[in-house]
Amino acid sequence: MSFPAAVTANAAIAHFEPVFDRGFKDQIVIALITLSTDNLTELEFRRMVPGDEVSFSSTRIKTHNPMTIENLGNHAFEISKAGELFDPTGCVPVFAYGCTSGSAIISQERLEQELHRTVPGSKLTSPMTGAFKAFEKLGIRKLAILTPYPDDVTQVMIKALRTAGLEVVGAASFHIDNDFDVPDVSPESIIEAATVVTTADADALFIPCTGLRTSSVIATLESRLGKPVITAHQAMLWDALRLAGYQKPIHGFGRLLTV
């Protein structure tokens, strides 16, 4: 293959001295560890965060279907490898592991231990970590819960909530065992099911799973139910922002993001 003479011959290259500013040093950057099947979390985060003060930098960990307790628990072995992909070490101080069921099965302590193998001193949140903090912040003790999971995974979720001292007064599921299908659950069906499962004695509604499209239904449900609505993306985002030092209220996506 021949090339033009301008390409093959040595050309004169002018050099300029760059002027450096602070670049991204003042930017809030949250590292997302999303599942290999997740094409939604980045979009949901971006919908809820106004402007460009916060950036999201993502990597993925391998997950397997069907959604079983064993497959979800295996995420623990991927966390340290995901953290290692952000260079230089320590460039992103806050990580968000984007799996609600996984974070109900794997303890916060274990997730942090795994991440700190490669990113010592970093902070980590997850949907369950954020949700537990949200329940405490809003004074929530009794929950209605709507999941997309098969029953054994939903039972693990309920057990995790009860172990934390919360009372589950209503539970329902779309009973899906393949997370490829979860993002296709319509927002309208989420609203319909949530309205039925949320009883009068519930302090709040909890919708776990980062596969469900919930950002567009939170305000509608809070207005209809007259109660706080906590979702996986929303709770994880709220906690990640607070860990990163972002304190501004965000309106339109539930009471939680305003506190």
C-alpha atoms as one frame of an Amber mdcrd trajectory, in Angstrom:
protein
   0.000   0.000   0.000   1.380   3.424  -0.915   0.890   6.610   1.068   0.957
  10.251   0.007   4.353  11.897   0.306   3.051  14.161   3.078   2.415  11.099
   5.228   5.652   9.255   4.584   7.982  12.250   4.791   8.976  13.781   8.126
   6.849  16.866   8.634   7.630  19.913  10.755   5.562  19.827  13.963   5.008
  23.033  15.872   5.145  22.742  19.671   3.007  24.818  22.030   3.279  25.074
  25.792  -0.063  24.047  27.321  -1.710  26.084  30.028  -3.085  23.809  32.723
  -6.149  24.580  34.803  -7.756  22.345  37.438  -9.369  20.195  34.775 -11.491
  17.539  36.480 -10.030  18.079  39.921 -13.173  19.878  41.117 -15.589  17.594
  39.274 -17.672  15.138  41.271 -17.118  11.762  39.636 -18.943   8.620  40.728
 -17.679   5.263  39.515 -20.518   2.947  38.550 -20.001  -0.789  38.701 -22.881
  -2.026  36.593 -23.865  -5.521  35.562 -23.010  -6.848  32.116 -26.752  -6.927
  31.360 -27.447  -3.384  32.588 -28.092  -0.755  29.929 -30.292   1.356  32.178
 -28.497   2.642  35.277 -26.416   5.317  33.530 -29.569   6.630  31.841 -31.587
   6.703  35.063 -28.785   8.486  36.917 -28.425  11.078  34.177 -32.178  11.704
  34.132 -32.148  12.493  37.839 -29.009  14.671  38.033 -29.335  18.163  36.537
 -26.531  19.947  34.717 -22.969  18.743  34.460 -21.665  19.109  38.031 -21.648
  15.329  38.463 -20.058  12.826  36.104 -20.544   9.075  36.007 -17.754   6.798
  34.905 -18.796   3.189  34.369 -17.348  -0.275  34.180 -19.045  -3.659  34.163
 -18.935  -6.959  35.971 -20.099 -10.237  34.538 -23.456 -11.504  35.706 -25.301
 -14.667  34.741 -28.906 -15.652  34.257 -31.165 -16.956  35.633 -31.321 -14.691
  38.678 -30.355 -17.120  41.422 -28.875 -16.516  44.854 -25.679 -18.285  43.771
 -25.233 -16.258  40.571 -25.888 -12.986  42.370 -23.514 -13.872  45.200 -20.719
 -14.444  42.679 -20.605 -10.691  42.016 -18.378 -10.438  45.097 -15.526 -11.995
  43.136 -15.758  -9.284  40.448 -15.723  -6.118  42.577 -11.973  -5.787  43.099
 -11.299  -6.314  39.402 -13.817  -3.614  38.520 -12.230  -1.133  40.926  -8.801
  -1.798  39.459  -9.939  -0.518  36.052 -10.006   3.119  37.205  -6.582   4.748
  36.750  -4.703   6.198  38.457  -5.588   4.449  41.707  -7.685   6.774  43.847
  -8.774   9.009  40.974 -12.424   8.191  41.753 -13.164   8.078  45.492 -16.834
   6.958  45.400 -18.073   3.721  43.843 -21.633   2.504  43.322 -22.244  -1.224
  42.857 -25.473  -1.326  40.896 -27.312  -4.469  41.951 -30.007  -4.460  44.614
 -30.413  -8.207  44.989 -26.647  -8.686  44.957 -26.250  -6.107  47.711 -28.936
  -7.886  49.758 -27.007 -11.167  49.442 -23.452  -9.798  49.785 -22.838  -7.754
  52.904 -21.623  -4.164  52.754 -18.553  -5.265  54.717 -17.683  -7.931  52.134
 -18.204  -5.549  49.205 -15.924  -2.969  50.816 -13.294  -5.587  51.595 -13.244
  -6.691  47.967 -13.100  -3.153  46.582 -10.341  -2.131  48.990  -8.118  -4.885
  47.633  -7.482  -2.647  44.626  -8.808   0.779  45.686  -7.910   1.225  49.358
  -9.743   3.975  51.184 -12.494   4.326  48.592 -16.154   4.706  49.539 -18.805
   2.292  48.308 -22.554   2.373  48.107 -25.169   0.114  46.554 -28.952   0.132
  46.229 -29.410  -1.650  49.575 -26.813   0.471  51.363 -28.497   3.622  50.066
 -31.948   2.280  50.877 -31.078   1.452  54.492 -29.687   4.970  54.963 -32.784
   6.418  53.291 -35.155   4.533  55.587 -33.293   5.860  58.608 -33.180   9.418
  57.250 -36.921   9.475  56.567 -37.951   7.615  59.723 -39.347   4.639  57.810
 -40.037   1.426  59.751 -42.840  -0.310  57.829 -42.448  -1.073  54.139 -44.419
  -2.262  51.168 -42.082  -3.834  48.617 -42.479  -4.449  44.885 -39.783  -6.499
  43.129 -39.322  -8.035  39.683 -37.587 -11.111  41.156 -38.355 -14.805  41.448
 -39.733 -15.680  44.868 -36.519 -16.986  46.447 -34.668 -13.758  45.617 -37.595
 -11.670  46.872 -37.521 -13.667  50.111 -33.804 -12.867  50.518 -34.661  -9.194
  50.062 -37.410  -9.385  52.684 -35.074 -11.208  55.089 -32.412  -8.501  54.663
 -34.976  -5.810  55.456 -36.270  -7.651  58.517 -32.740  -8.311  59.761 -32.211
  -4.536  59.639 -35.216  -4.068  61.923 -37.741  -3.104  59.251 -41.234  -4.533
  58.995 -42.479  -5.669  55.584 -46.257  -5.204  55.620 -46.872  -5.951  51.945
 -44.874  -7.709  49.222 -45.443  -8.373  45.545 -43.336  -9.408  42.557 -43.452
  -9.564  38.773 -41.718 -12.963  39.174 -39.131 -12.595  36.401 -36.070 -14.854
  36.507 -34.144 -13.392  33.558 -32.821  -9.864  34.000 -32.808  -9.307  30.240
 -36.583  -8.949  30.559 -36.780  -6.666  33.607 -36.206  -3.345  31.748 -39.204
  -4.165  29.531 -41.604  -3.937  32.481 -43.675  -0.873  31.661 -43.753   2.088
  34.049 -47.544   1.873  33.912 -47.535  -1.677  35.264 -45.141  -0.617  38.040
 -47.586   2.121  39.060 -50.535  -0.283  38.967 -48.847  -3.002  41.038 -47.329
  -0.514  43.487 -50.718   1.067  44.125 -52.181  -2.322  45.051 -49.333  -3.588
  47.259 -48.899  -0.361  49.283 -51.257  -0.702  52.218 -52.379   2.050  54.566
 -50.063   0.891  57.371 -46.921   1.116  55.215 -44.663   4.087  55.924 -43.195
   3.914  52.420 -42.937   1.899  49.223 -39.625   0.259  48.278 -38.987  -0.734
  44.651 -35.668  -2.585  44.401 -33.802  -3.645  41.240 -31.691  -1.444  38.991
 -33.323  -3.120  36.009 -36.692  -1.405  36.517 -37.442   1.942  34.891 -38.571
   3.866  37.946 -37.339   7.461  37.651 -40.465   8.422  35.724 -42.905   6.933
  38.261 -41.564   8.125  41.617 -43.313  11.513  41.687 -46.594  10.023  40.435
 -46.550   7.294  43.058 -45.642   9.630  45.911 -48.537  11.882  44.943 -50.964
   8.972  44.612 -49.875   7.087  47.745 -49.077  10.049  49.982 -45.912   8.238
  51.121 -42.215   8.290  50.259 -41.155   6.028  47.418 -37.635   4.625  47.567
 -36.196   2.999  44.450 -32.901   1.255  43.726 -31.444   3.901  41.409 -32.694
   6.801  43.487 -31.387   5.482  46.826 -27.997   4.519  45.393 -27.666   7.885
  43.645 -28.663   9.827  46.785 -26.094   8.027  48.905 -23.344   8.281  46.261
 -23.895  12.025  45.941 -23.754  12.523  49.705 -20.590  10.399  49.965 -19.059
  12.570  47.240 -19.976  15.789  49.054 -22.872  16.878  46.820 -25.615  18.252
  49.089 -27.933  20.145  46.736 -31.588  19.068  46.693 -32.876  17.496  43.484
 -36.576  17.913  42.811 -38.977  15.807  40.788 -37.740  12.342  41.761 -39.103
  11.777  45.221 -38.783  13.177  48.705 -35.479  11.416  49.354 -33.442  13.465
  46.869 -34.535  16.691  48.548 -33.121  15.849  51.992
